[in-house]
């Protein structure tokens, strides 16, 4: 596998819901260690695209390659096994279990004593404490039930868990929608740190400043197509807004004497 090969590549991906064409031929790629912000108006197709990448929806047509191989994920668990996961603020955590239990969930460390598997609580706690410390995440107590933690703390646990278990591409659909200013700042920092470990990150946001703060590249989706794919350092919010609304097109149309 060559180094230049993108982590994920989509070619001509479409998705129809009955008569609605939610995606009309999406071409895009994501590299290792790259943060891509997906921007676009309500109903543009962003969530649909993210769900297709993570196995929650099947494309109507088109091709998806992951690590250079063509892949079809029939379910989120198939995508997860390949290292692709959507991180939600709290949906995938078990609220009545503590941080350690959530971190291991199905991967617990056990040791057999007289043939009976015994949970190695101390060892698991140490693993979680190290993962949290490495990521700069502070949780008051790893033995706190997740229900008592804030949205930002839950998100941090999920991201740390993803990184710890060898995740390769993480998708976040409006991860900061319910978070305060400080938690959002920490969340954005965390995204950068995750990408610095070579993980690909796709983040949907409606907030332009967040996209410019965290993303290496901005991909604008409009009416189910890629309206723009730009390096953050080579664009500006005005240009991105024009792409989101289609203003550039309609102005160009007017310049040409077109009717729209
Ligand atoms: N399960 C579904 N059944 C029918 N139509 C759907 C379904 N999911 C999405 N759509 C339609 O597909 C289009 C794209 O929706 P999508 O949720 O991907 O938009 P979005 O860009 O995420 O918007 P928002 O910013 O509002 O979250 C919309 O017209 C939506 O109504
Ligand atoms: Mg959406």
JSON list of N, CA and C in Angstrom, two decimals, residues 62-141:
[
{"chain": "A", "resi": 62, "resn": "UNK", "atom": "N", "xyz": [-22.27, 3.44, -6.79]},
{"chain": "A", "resi": 62, "resn": "UNK", "atom": "CA", "xyz": [-20.97, 4.06, -6.49]},
{"chain": "A", "resi": 62, "resn": "UNK", "atom": "C", "xyz": [-20.05, 3.11, -5.76]},
{"chain": "A", "resi": 63, "resn": "UNK", "atom": "N", "xyz": [-18.85, 3.60, -5.55]},
{"chain": "A", "resi": 63, "resn": "UNK", "atom": "CA", "xyz": [-17.78, 2.74, -5.03]},
{"chain": "A", "resi": 63, "resn": "UNK", "atom": "C", "xyz": [-17.11, 3.39, -3.83]},
{"chain": "A", "resi": 64, "resn": "UNK", "atom": "N", "xyz": [-16.79, 2.55, -2.85]},
{"chain": "A", "resi": 64, "resn": "UNK", "atom": "CA", "xyz": [-16.07, 3.04, -1.68]},
{"chain": "A", "resi": 64, "resn": "UNK", "atom": "C", "xyz": [-14.85, 2.18, -1.47]},
{"chain": "A", "resi": 65, "resn": "UNK", "atom": "N", "xyz": [-13.68, 2.81, -1.33]},
{"chain": "A", "resi": 65, "resn": "UNK", "atom": "CA", "xyz": [-12.46, 2.06, -1.04]},
{"chain": "A", "resi": 65, "resn": "UNK", "atom": "C", "xyz": [-11.91, 2.52, 0.29]},
{"chain": "A", "resi": 66, "resn": "UNK", "atom": "N", "xyz": [-11.49, 1.56, 1.09]},
{"chain": "A", "resi": 66, "resn": "UNK", "atom": "CA", "xyz": [-10.88, 1.86, 2.39]},
{"chain": "A", "resi": 66, "resn": "UNK", "atom": "C", "xyz": [-9.54, 1.17, 2.44]},
{"chain": "A", "resi": 67, "resn": "UNK", "atom": "N", "xyz": [-8.49, 1.92, 2.73]},
{"chain": "A", "resi": 67, "resn": "UNK", "atom": "CA", "xyz": [-7.11, 1.41, 2.71]},
{"chain": "A", "resi": 67, "resn": "UNK", "atom": "C", "xyz": [-6.80, 0.70, 1.40]},
{"chain": "A", "resi": 68, "resn": "UNK", "atom": "N", "xyz": [-7.29, 1.28, 0.31]},
{"chain": "A", "resi": 68, "resn": "UNK", "atom": "CA", "xyz": [-6.95, 0.77, -1.01]},
{"chain": "A", "resi": 68, "resn": "UNK", "atom": "C", "xyz": [-7.78, -0.40, -1.50]},
{"chain": "A", "resi": 69, "resn": "UNK", "atom": "N", "xyz": [-8.71, -0.85, -0.67]},
{"chain": "A", "resi": 69, "resn": "UNK", "atom": "CA", "xyz": [-9.54, -1.99, -1.09]},
{"chain": "A", "resi": 69, "resn": "UNK", "atom": "C", "xyz": [-10.99, -1.59, -1.18]},
{"chain": "A", "resi": 70, "resn": "UNK", "atom": "N", "xyz": [-11.67, -2.07, -2.22]},
{"chain": "A", "resi": 70, "resn": "UNK", "atom": "CA", "xyz": [-13.09, -1.75, -2.34]},
{"chain": "A", "resi": 70, "resn": "UNK", "atom": "C", "xyz": [-13.85, -2.44, -1.22]},
{"chain": "A", "resi": 71, "resn": "UNK", "atom": "N", "xyz": [-14.69, -1.68, -0.55]},
{"chain": "A", "resi": 71, "resn": "UNK", "atom": "CA", "xyz": [-15.42, -2.24, 0.59]},
{"chain": "A", "resi": 71, "resn": "UNK", "atom": "C", "xyz": [-16.90, -1.89, 0.53]},
{"chain": "A", "resi": 72, "resn": "UNK", "atom": "N", "xyz": [-17.72, -2.80, 1.03]},
{"chain": "A", "resi": 72, "resn": "UNK", "atom": "CA", "xyz": [-19.15, -2.53, 1.26]},
{"chain": "A", "resi": 72, "resn": "UNK", "atom": "C", "xyz": [-19.43, -2.92, 2.69]},
{"chain": "A", "resi": 73, "resn": "UNK", "atom": "N", "xyz": [-19.87, -1.98, 3.49]},
{"chain": "A", "resi": 73, "resn": "UNK", "atom": "CA", "xyz": [-20.19, -2.31, 4.87]},
{"chain": "A", "resi": 73, "resn": "UNK", "atom": "C", "xyz": [-21.69, -2.48, 5.00]},
{"chain": "A", "resi": 74, "resn": "UNK", "atom": "N", "xyz": [-22.09, -3.69, 5.34]},
{"chain": "A", "resi": 74, "resn": "UNK", "atom": "CA", "xyz": [-23.52, -4.01, 5.44]},
{"chain": "A", "resi": 74, "resn": "UNK", "atom": "C", "xyz": [-24.13, -3.49, 6.73]},
{"chain": "A", "resi": 75, "resn": "UNK", "atom": "N", "xyz": [-23.29, -3.14, 7.70]},
{"chain": "A", "resi": 75, "resn": "UNK", "atom": "CA", "xyz": [-23.81, -2.67, 8.98]},
{"chain": "A", "resi": 75, "resn": "UNK", "atom": "C", "xyz": [-22.73, -1.84, 9.68]},
{"chain": "A", "resi": 76, "resn": "UNK", "atom": "N", "xyz": [-23.15, -1.04, 10.67]},
{"chain": "A", "resi": 76, "resn": "UNK", "atom": "CA", "xyz": [-22.16, -0.28, 11.44]},
{"chain": "A", "resi": 76, "resn": "UNK", "atom": "C", "xyz": [-21.12, -1.19, 12.11]},
{"chain": "A", "resi": 77, "resn": "UNK", "atom": "N", "xyz": [-21.52, -2.40, 12.50]},
{"chain": "A", "resi": 77, "resn": "UNK", "atom": "CA", "xyz": [-20.54, -3.26, 13.16]},
{"chain": "A", "resi": 77, "resn": "UNK", "atom": "C", "xyz": [-19.48, -3.76, 12.18]},
{"chain": "A", "resi": 78, "resn": "UNK", "atom": "N", "xyz": [-19.86, -3.93, 10.91]},
{"chain": "A", "resi": 78, "resn": "UNK", "atom": "CA", "xyz": [-18.84, -4.31, 9.90]},
{"chain": "A", "resi": 78, "resn": "UNK", "atom": "C", "xyz": [-17.85, -3.16, 9.68]},
{"chain": "A", "resi": 79, "resn": "UNK", "atom": "N", "xyz": [-18.38, -1.95, 9.63]},
{"chain": "A", "resi": 79, "resn": "UNK", "atom": "CA", "xyz": [-17.51, -0.78, 9.45]},
{"chain": "A", "resi": 79, "resn": "UNK", "atom": "C", "xyz": [-16.59, -0.63, 10.67]},
{"chain": "A", "resi": 80, "resn": "UNK", "atom": "N", "xyz": [-17.16, -0.85, 11.83]},
{"chain": "A", "resi": 80, "resn": "UNK", "atom": "CA", "xyz": [-16.41, -0.73, 13.08]},
{"chain": "A", "resi": 80, "resn": "UNK", "atom": "C", "xyz": [-15.26, -1.74, 13.12]},
{"chain": "A", "resi": 81, "resn": "UNK", "atom": "N", "xyz": [-15.53, -2.95, 12.65]},
{"chain": "A", "resi": 81, "resn": "UNK", "atom": "CA", "xyz": [-14.49, -3.98, 12.63]},
{"chain": "A", "resi": 81, "resn": "UNK", "atom": "C", "xyz": [-13.34, -3.57, 11.72]},
{"chain": "A", "resi": 82, "resn": "UNK", "atom": "N", "xyz": [-13.65, -2.77, 10.68]},
{"chain": "A", "resi": 82, "resn": "UNK", "atom": "CA", "xyz": [-12.61, -2.29, 9.77]},
{"chain": "A", "resi": 82, "resn": "UNK", "atom": "C", "xyz": [-11.89, -1.07, 10.33]},
{"chain": "A", "resi": 83, "resn": "UNK", "atom": "N", "xyz": [-12.44, -0.47, 11.40]},
{"chain": "A", "resi": 83, "resn": "UNK", "atom": "CA", "xyz": [-11.80, 0.70, 12.02]},
{"chain": "A", "resi": 83, "resn": "UNK", "atom": "C", "xyz": [-12.50, 2.02, 11.74]},
{"chain": "A", "resi": 84, "resn": "UNK", "atom": "N", "xyz": [-13.74, 1.93, 11.22]},
{"chain": "A", "resi": 84, "resn": "UNK", "atom": "CA", "xyz": [-14.52, 3.15, 10.92]},
{"chain": "A", "resi": 84, "resn": "UNK", "atom": "C", "xyz": [-15.68, 3.24, 11.91]},
{"chain": "A", "resi": 85, "resn": "UNK", "atom": "N", "xyz": [-15.80, 4.39, 12.55]},
{"chain": "A", "resi": 85, "resn": "UNK", "atom": "CA", "xyz": [-16.84, 4.50, 13.57]},
{"chain": "A", "resi": 85, "resn": "UNK", "atom": "C", "xyz": [-17.41, 5.92, 13.63]},
{"chain": "A", "resi": 86, "resn": "UNK", "atom": "N", "xyz": [-18.70, 6.01, 13.86]},
{"chain": "A", "resi": 86, "resn": "UNK", "atom": "CA", "xyz": [-19.30, 7.32, 14.14]},
{"chain": "A", "resi": 86, "resn": "UNK", "atom": "C", "xyz": [-19.33, 7.49, 15.64]},
{"chain": "A", "resi": 87, "resn": "UNK", "atom": "N", "xyz": [-18.87, 8.64, 16.08]},
{"chain": "A", "resi": 87, "resn": "UNK", "atom": "CA", "xyz": [-18.92, 8.92, 17.52]},
{"chain": "A", "resi": 87, "resn": "UNK", "atom": "C", "xyz": [-20.08, 9.87, 17.77]},
{"chain": "A", "resi": 88, "resn": "UNK", "atom": "N", "xyz": [-21.01, 9.42, 18.58]},
{"chain": "A", "resi": 88, "resn": "UNK", "atom": "CA", "xyz": [-22.14, 10.25, 18.97]},
{"chain": "A", "resi": 88, "resn": "UNK", "atom": "C", "xyz": [-21.88, 10.74, 20.38]},
{"chain": "A", "resi": 89, "resn": "UNK", "atom": "N", "xyz": [-22.64, 11.76, 20.78]},
{"chain": "A", "resi": 89, "resn": "UNK", "atom": "CA", "xyz": [-22.33, 12.33, 22.08]},
{"chain": "A", "resi": 89, "resn": "UNK", "atom": "C", "xyz": [-22.59, 11.35, 23.21]},
{"chain": "A", "resi": 90, "resn": "UNK", "atom": "N", "xyz": [-23.63, 10.58, 23.13]},
{"chain": "A", "resi": 90, "resn": "UNK", "atom": "CA", "xyz": [-23.89, 9.66, 24.25]},
{"chain": "A", "resi": 90, "resn": "UNK", "atom": "C", "xyz": [-24.56, 8.37, 23.83]},
{"chain": "A", "resi": 91, "resn": "UNK", "atom": "N", "xyz": [-24.96, 8.29, 22.55]},
{"chain": "A", "resi": 91, "resn": "UNK", "atom": "CA", "xyz": [-25.81, 7.16, 22.15]},
{"chain": "A", "resi": 91, "resn": "UNK", "atom": "C", "xyz": [-25.16, 5.80, 22.34]},
{"chain": "A", "resi": 92, "resn": "UNK", "atom": "N", "xyz": [-23.82, 5.75, 22.20]},
{"chain": "A", "resi": 92, "resn": "UNK", "atom": "CA", "xyz": [-23.23, 4.42, 22.23]},
{"chain": "A", "resi": 92, "resn": "UNK", "atom": "C", "xyz": [-22.60, 4.09, 23.59]},
{"chain": "A", "resi": 93, "resn": "UNK", "atom": "N", "xyz": [-22.82, 4.96, 24.57]},
{"chain": "A", "resi": 93, "resn": "UNK", "atom": "CA", "xyz": [-22.33, 4.62, 25.91]},
{"chain": "A", "resi": 93, "resn": "UNK", "atom": "C", "xyz": [-23.48, 4.07, 26.74]},
{"chain": "A", "resi": 94, "resn": "UNK", "atom": "N", "xyz": [-23.10, 3.24, 27.68]},
{"chain": "A", "resi": 94, "resn": "UNK", "atom": "CA", "xyz": [-24.09, 2.65, 28.57]},
{"chain": "A", "resi": 94, "resn": "UNK", "atom": "C", "xyz": [-24.12, 3.53, 29.83]},
{"chain": "A", "resi": 95, "resn": "UNK", "atom": "N", "xyz": [-25.21, 4.29, 30.01]},
{"chain": "A", "resi": 95, "resn": "UNK", "atom": "CA", "xyz": [-25.20, 5.34, 31.04]},
{"chain": "A", "resi": 95, "resn": "UNK", "atom": "C", "xyz": [-25.17, 4.80, 32.47]},
{"chain": "A", "resi": 96, "resn": "UNK", "atom": "N", "xyz": [-25.69, 3.57, 32.68]},
{"chain": "A", "resi": 96, "resn": "UNK", "atom": "CA", "xyz": [-25.69, 3.06, 34.05]},
{"chain": "A", "resi": 96, "resn": "UNK", "atom": "C", "xyz": [-24.48, 2.19, 34.37]},
{"chain": "A", "resi": 97, "resn": "UNK", "atom": "N", "xyz": [-23.44, 2.35, 33.54]},
{"chain": "A", "resi": 97, "resn": "UNK", "atom": "CA", "xyz": [-22.16, 1.68, 33.84]},
{"chain": "A", "resi": 97, "resn": "UNK", "atom": "C", "xyz": [-21.08, 2.75, 33.96]},
{"chain": "A", "resi": 98, "resn": "UNK", "atom": "N", "xyz": [-19.99, 2.44, 34.66]},
{"chain": "A", "resi": 98, "resn": "UNK", "atom": "CA", "xyz": [-18.96, 3.47, 34.86]},
{"chain": "A", "resi": 98, "resn": "UNK", "atom": "C", "xyz": [-18.04, 3.59, 33.65]},
{"chain": "A", "resi": 99, "resn": "UNK", "atom": "N", "xyz": [-17.10, 4.53, 33.76]},
{"chain": "A", "resi": 99, "resn": "UNK", "atom": "CA", "xyz": [-16.23, 4.86, 32.64]},
{"chain": "A", "resi": 99, "resn": "UNK", "atom": "C", "xyz": [-15.40, 3.65, 32.21]},
{"chain": "A", "resi": 100, "resn": "UNK", "atom": "N", "xyz": [-14.86, 2.94, 33.18]},
{"chain": "A", "resi": 100, "resn": "UNK", "atom": "CA", "xyz": [-14.01, 1.77, 32.87]},
{"chain": "A", "resi": 100, "resn": "UNK", "atom": "C", "xyz": [-14.83, 0.71, 32.13]},
{"chain": "A", "resi": 101, "resn": "UNK", "atom": "N", "xyz": [-16.01, 0.42, 32.64]},
{"chain": "A", "resi": 101, "resn": "UNK", "atom": "CA", "xyz": [-16.87, -0.60, 32.01]},
{"chain": "A", "resi": 101, "resn": "UNK", "atom": "C", "xyz": [-17.21, -0.21, 30.58]},
{"chain": "A", "resi": 102, "resn": "UNK", "atom": "N", "xyz": [-17.49, 1.07, 30.37]},
{"chain": "A", "resi": 102, "resn": "UNK", "atom": "CA", "xyz": [-17.83, 1.54, 29.03]},
{"chain": "A", "resi": 102, "resn": "UNK", "atom": "C", "xyz": [-16.63, 1.45, 28.09]},
{"chain": "A", "resi": 103, "resn": "UNK", "atom": "N", "xyz": [-15.47, 1.72, 28.63]},
{"chain": "A", "resi": 103, "resn": "UNK", "atom": "CA", "xyz": [-14.26, 1.70, 27.81]},
{"chain": "A", "resi": 103, "resn": "UNK", "atom": "C", "xyz": [-13.99, 0.29, 27.29]},
{"chain": "A", "resi": 104, "resn": "UNK", "atom": "N", "xyz": [-14.25, -0.69, 28.10]},
{"chain": "A", "resi": 104, "resn": "UNK", "atom": "CA", "xyz": [-13.93, -2.08, 27.73]},
{"chain": "A", "resi": 104, "resn": "UNK", "atom": "C", "xyz": [-15.10, -2.80, 27.05]},
{"chain": "A", "resi": 105, "resn": "UNK", "atom": "N", "xyz": [-16.30, -2.55, 27.50]},
{"chain": "A", "resi": 105, "resn": "UNK", "atom": "CA", "xyz": [-17.53, -3.09, 26.90]},
{"chain": "A", "resi": 105, "resn": "UNK", "atom": "C", "xyz": [-17.30, -4.22, 25.88]},
{"chain": "A", "resi": 106, "resn": "UNK", "atom": "N", "xyz": [-17.29, -5.43, 26.33]},
{"chain": "A", "resi": 106, "resn": "UNK", "atom": "CA", "xyz": [-17.12, -6.58, 25.43]},
{"chain": "A", "resi": 106, "resn": "UNK", "atom": "C", "xyz": [-15.66, -6.97, 25.20]},
{"chain": "A", "resi": 107, "resn": "UNK", "atom": "N", "xyz": [-14.73, -6.19, 25.74]},
{"chain": "A", "resi": 107, "resn": "UNK", "atom": "CA", "xyz": [-13.30, -6.50, 25.55]},
{"chain": "A", "resi": 107, "resn": "UNK", "atom": "C", "xyz": [-12.61, -6.59, 26.92]},
{"chain": "A", "resi": 108, "resn": "UNK", "atom": "N", "xyz": [-13.34, -6.91, 27.94]},
{"chain": "A", "resi": 108, "resn": "UNK", "atom": "CA", "xyz": [-12.84, -6.89, 29.32]},
{"chain": "A", "resi": 108, "resn": "UNK", "atom": "C", "xyz": [-11.62, -7.80, 29.50]},
{"chain": "A", "resi": 109, "resn": "UNK", "atom": "N", "xyz": [-10.75, -7.37, 30.39]},
{"chain": "A", "resi": 109, "resn": "UNK", "atom": "CA", "xyz": [-9.60, -8.21, 30.73]},
{"chain": "A", "resi": 109, "resn": "UNK", "atom": "C", "xyz": [-10.04, -9.15, 31.85]},
{"chain": "A", "resi": 110, "resn": "UNK", "atom": "N", "xyz": [-9.92, -10.44, 31.60]},
{"chain": "A", "resi": 110, "resn": "UNK", "atom": "CA", "xyz": [-10.28, -11.40, 32.65]},
{"chain": "A", "resi": 110, "resn": "UNK", "atom": "C", "xyz": [-9.12, -12.38, 32.87]},
{"chain": "A", "resi": 111, "resn": "UNK", "atom": "N", "xyz": [-9.10, -12.98, 34.02]},
{"chain": "A", "resi": 111, "resn": "UNK", "atom": "CA", "xyz": [-8.11, -14.01, 34.32]},
{"chain": "A", "resi": 111, "resn": "UNK", "atom": "C", "xyz": [-8.87, -15.17, 34.95]},
{"chain": "A", "resi": 112, "resn": "UNK", "atom": "N", "xyz": [-8.55, -16.37, 34.51]},
{"chain": "A", "resi": 112, "resn": "UNK", "atom": "CA", "xyz": [-9.29, -17.52, 35.04]},
{"chain": "A", "resi": 112, "resn": "UNK", "atom": "C", "xyz": [-8.74, -17.95, 36.39]},
{"chain": "A", "resi": 113, "resn": "UNK", "atom": "N", "xyz": [-9.62, -18.03, 37.34]},
{"chain": "A", "resi": 113, "resn": "UNK", "atom": "CA", "xyz": [-9.25, -18.54, 38.66]},
{"chain": "A", "resi": 113, "resn": "UNK", "atom": "C", "xyz": [-10.15, -19.75, 38.91]},
{"chain": "A", "resi": 114, "resn": "UNK", "atom": "N", "xyz": [-9.53, -20.93, 39.03]},
{"chain": "A", "resi": 114, "resn": "UNK", "atom": "CA", "xyz": [-10.28, -22.20, 39.15]},
{"chain": "A", "resi": 114, "resn": "UNK", "atom": "C", "xyz": [-11.31, -22.34, 38.03]},
{"chain": "A", "resi": 115, "resn": "UNK", "atom": "N", "xyz": [-10.89, -21.90, 36.82]},
{"chain": "A", "resi": 115, "resn": "UNK", "atom": "CA", "xyz": [-11.75, -22.06, 35.66]},
{"chain": "A", "resi": 115, "resn": "UNK", "atom": "C", "xyz": [-12.81, -20.97, 35.51]},
{"chain": "A", "resi": 116, "resn": "UNK", "atom": "N", "xyz": [-12.88, -20.08, 36.50]},
{"chain": "A", "resi": 116, "resn": "UNK", "atom": "CA", "xyz": [-13.91, -19.02, 36.43]},
{"chain": "A", "resi": 116, "resn": "UNK", "atom": "C", "xyz": [-13.25, -17.71, 35.99]},
{"chain": "A", "resi": 117, "resn": "UNK", "atom": "N", "xyz": [-13.76, -17.07, 34.91]},
{"chain": "A", "resi": 117, "resn": "UNK", "atom": "CA", "xyz": [-13.16, -15.80, 34.49]},
{"chain": "A", "resi": 117, "resn": "UNK", "atom": "C", "xyz": [-13.45, -14.68, 35.49]},
{"chain": "A", "resi": 118, "resn": "UNK", "atom": "N", "xyz": [-12.37, -14.05, 35.97]},
{"chain": "A", "resi": 118, "resn": "UNK", "atom": "CA", "xyz": [-12.52, -12.95, 36.94]},
{"chain": "A", "resi": 118, "resn": "UNK", "atom": "C", "xyz": [-12.08, -11.65, 36.29]},
{"chain": "A", "resi": 119, "resn": "UNK", "atom": "N", "xyz": [-12.90, -10.63, 36.38]},
{"chain": "A", "resi": 119, "resn": "UNK", "atom": "CA", "xyz": [-12.56, -9.33, 35.80]},
{"chain": "A", "resi": 119, "resn": "UNK", "atom": "C", "xyz": [-11.34, -8.74, 36.51]},
{"chain": "A", "resi": 120, "resn": "UNK", "atom": "N", "xyz": [-10.41, -8.23, 35.73]},
{"chain": "A", "resi": 120, "resn": "UNK", "atom": "CA", "xyz": [-9.21, -7.62, 36.30]},
{"chain": "A", "resi": 120, "resn": "UNK", "atom": "C", "xyz": [-9.44, -6.11, 36.40]},
{"chain": "A", "resi": 121, "resn": "UNK", "atom": "N", "xyz": [-10.19, -5.70, 37.40]},
{"chain": "A", "resi": 121, "resn": "UNK", "atom": "CA", "xyz": [-10.64, -4.31, 37.53]},
{"chain": "A", "resi": 121, "resn": "UNK", "atom": "C", "xyz": [-9.47, -3.33, 37.64]},
{"chain": "A", "resi": 122, "resn": "UNK", "atom": "N", "xyz": [-8.48, -3.66, 38.49]},
{"chain": "A", "resi": 122, "resn": "UNK", "atom": "CA", "xyz": [-7.34, -2.76, 38.67]},
{"chain": "A", "resi": 122, "resn": "UNK", "atom": "C", "xyz": [-6.62, -2.51, 37.35]},
{"chain": "A", "resi": 123, "resn": "UNK", "atom": "N", "xyz": [-6.37, -3.62, 36.64]},
{"chain": "A", "resi": 123, "resn": "UNK", "atom": "CA", "xyz": [-5.64, -3.55, 35.38]},
{"chain": "A", "resi": 123, "resn": "UNK", "atom": "C", "xyz": [-6.42, -2.71, 34.35]},
{"chain": "A", "resi": 124, "resn": "UNK", "atom": "N", "xyz": [-7.72, -2.93, 34.30]},
{"chain": "A", "resi": 124, "resn": "UNK", "atom": "CA", "xyz": [-8.55, -2.19, 33.35]},
{"chain": "A", "resi": 124, "resn": "UNK", "atom": "C", "xyz": [-8.56, -0.71, 33.69]},
{"chain": "A", "resi": 125, "resn": "UNK", "atom": "N", "xyz": [-8.63, -0.43, 34.99]},
{"chain": "A", "resi": 125, "resn": "UNK", "atom": "CA", "xyz": [-8.64, 0.97, 35.43]},
{"chain": "A", "resi": 125, "resn": "UNK", "atom": "C", "xyz": [-7.34, 1.67, 35.01]},
{"chain": "A", "resi": 126, "resn": "UNK", "atom": "N", "xyz": [-6.23, 0.95, 35.14]},
{"chain": "A", "resi": 126, "resn": "UNK", "atom": "CA", "xyz": [-4.94, 1.53, 34.76]},
{"chain": "A", "resi": 126, "resn": "UNK", "atom": "C", "xyz": [-4.87, 1.83, 33.26]},
{"chain": "A", "resi": 127, "resn": "UNK", "atom": "N", "xyz": [-5.42, 0.92, 32.46]},
{"chain": "A", "resi": 127, "resn": "UNK", "atom": "CA", "xyz": [-5.43, 1.11, 31.00]},
{"chain": "A", "resi": 127, "resn": "UNK", "atom": "C", "xyz": [-6.24, 2.37, 30.66]},
{"chain": "A", "resi": 128, "resn": "UNK", "atom": "N", "xyz": [-7.40, 2.50, 31.28]},
{"chain": "A", "resi": 128, "resn": "UNK", "atom": "CA", "xyz": [-8.27, 3.65, 30.98]},
{"chain": "A", "resi": 128, "resn": "UNK", "atom": "C", "xyz": [-7.61, 4.94, 31.47]},
{"chain": "A", "resi": 129, "resn": "UNK", "atom": "N", "xyz": [-7.03, 4.89, 32.66]},
{"chain": "A", "resi": 129, "resn": "UNK", "atom": "CA", "xyz": [-6.37, 6.09, 33.20]},
{"chain": "A", "resi": 129, "resn": "UNK", "atom": "C", "xyz": [-5.26, 6.55, 32.27]},
{"chain": "A", "resi": 130, "resn": "UNK", "atom": "N", "xyz": [-4.51, 5.61, 31.72]},
{"chain": "A", "resi": 130, "resn": "UNK", "atom": "CA", "xyz": [-3.41, 5.97, 30.82]},
{"chain": "A", "resi": 130, "resn": "UNK", "atom": "C", "xyz": [-3.95, 6.56, 29.51]},
{"chain": "A", "resi": 131, "resn": "UNK", "atom": "N", "xyz": [-5.00, 5.92, 28.96]},
{"chain": "A", "resi": 131, "resn": "UNK", "atom": "CA", "xyz": [-5.59, 6.42, 27.70]},
{"chain": "A", "resi": 131, "resn": "UNK", "atom": "C", "xyz": [-6.11, 7.84, 27.89]},
{"chain": "A", "resi": 132, "resn": "UNK", "atom": "N", "xyz": [-6.76, 8.09, 29.02]},
{"chain": "A", "resi": 132, "resn": "UNK", "atom": "CA", "xyz": [-7.32, 9.42, 29.29]},
{"chain": "A", "resi": 132, "resn": "UNK", "atom": "C", "xyz": [-6.18, 10.44, 29.48]},
{"chain": "A", "resi": 133, "resn": "UNK", "atom": "N", "xyz": [-5.15, 10.03, 30.20]},
{"chain": "A", "resi": 133, "resn": "UNK", "atom": "CA", "xyz": [-4.03, 10.94, 30.44]},
{"chain": "A", "resi": 133, "resn": "UNK", "atom": "C", "xyz": [-3.32, 11.27, 29.12]},
{"chain": "A", "resi": 134, "resn": "UNK", "atom": "N", "xyz": [-3.11, 10.26, 28.27]},
{"chain": "A", "resi": 134, "resn": "UNK", "atom": "CA", "xyz": [-2.46, 10.48, 26.97]},
{"chain": "A", "resi": 134, "resn": "UNK", "atom": "C", "xyz": [-3.23, 11.49, 26.14]},
{"chain": "A", "resi": 135, "resn": "UNK", "atom": "N", "xyz": [-4.55, 11.46, 26.27]},
{"chain": "A", "resi": 135, "resn": "UNK", "atom": "CA", "xyz": [-5.40, 12.34, 25.46]},
{"chain": "A", "resi": 135, "resn": "UNK", "atom": "C", "xyz": [-5.66, 13.68, 26.15]},
{"chain": "A", "resi": 136, "resn": "UNK", "atom": "N", "xyz": [-5.16, 13.82, 27.37]},
{"chain": "A", "resi": 136, "resn": "UNK", "atom": "CA", "xyz": [-5.38, 15.06, 28.11]},
{"chain": "A", "resi": 136, "resn": "UNK", "atom": "C", "xyz": [-6.82, 15.22, 28.59]},
{"chain": "A", "resi": 137, "resn": "UNK", "atom": "N", "xyz": [-7.54, 14.11, 28.73]},
{"chain": "A", "resi": 137, "resn": "UNK", "atom": "CA", "xyz": [-8.93, 14.15, 29.19]},
{"chain": "A", "resi": 137, "resn": "UNK", "atom": "C", "xyz": [-8.97, 13.99, 30.70]},
{"chain": "A", "resi": 138, "resn": "UNK", "atom": "N", "xyz": [-9.68, 14.91, 31.36]},
{"chain": "A", "resi": 138, "resn": "UNK", "atom": "CA", "xyz": [-9.81, 14.78, 32.81]},
{"chain": "A", "resi": 138, "resn": "UNK", "atom": "C", "xyz": [-11.24, 14.42, 33.18]},
{"chain": "A", "resi": 139, "resn": "UNK", "atom": "N", "xyz": [-11.38, 13.27, 33.83]},
{"chain": "A", "resi": 139, "resn": "UNK", "atom": "CA", "xyz": [-12.69, 12.81, 34.31]},
{"chain": "A", "resi": 139, "resn": "UNK", "atom": "C", "xyz": [-12.52, 12.69, 35.82]},
{"chain": "A", "resi": 140, "resn": "UNK", "atom": "N", "xyz": [-13.46, 13.24, 36.61]},
{"chain": "A", "resi": 140, "resn": "UNK", "atom": "CA", "xyz": [-13.30, 13.24, 38.07]},
{"chain": "A", "resi": 140, "resn": "UNK", "atom": "C", "xyz": [-13.00, 11.85, 38.64]},
{"chain": "A", "resi": 141, "resn": "UNK", "atom": "N", "xyz": [-13.78, 10.85, 38.24]},
{"chain": "A", "resi": 141, "resn": "UNK", "atom": "CA", "xyz": [-13.49, 9.50, 38.70]},
{"chain": "A", "resi": 141, "resn": "UNK", "atom": "C", "xyz": [-13.90, 8.51, 37.63]}
]
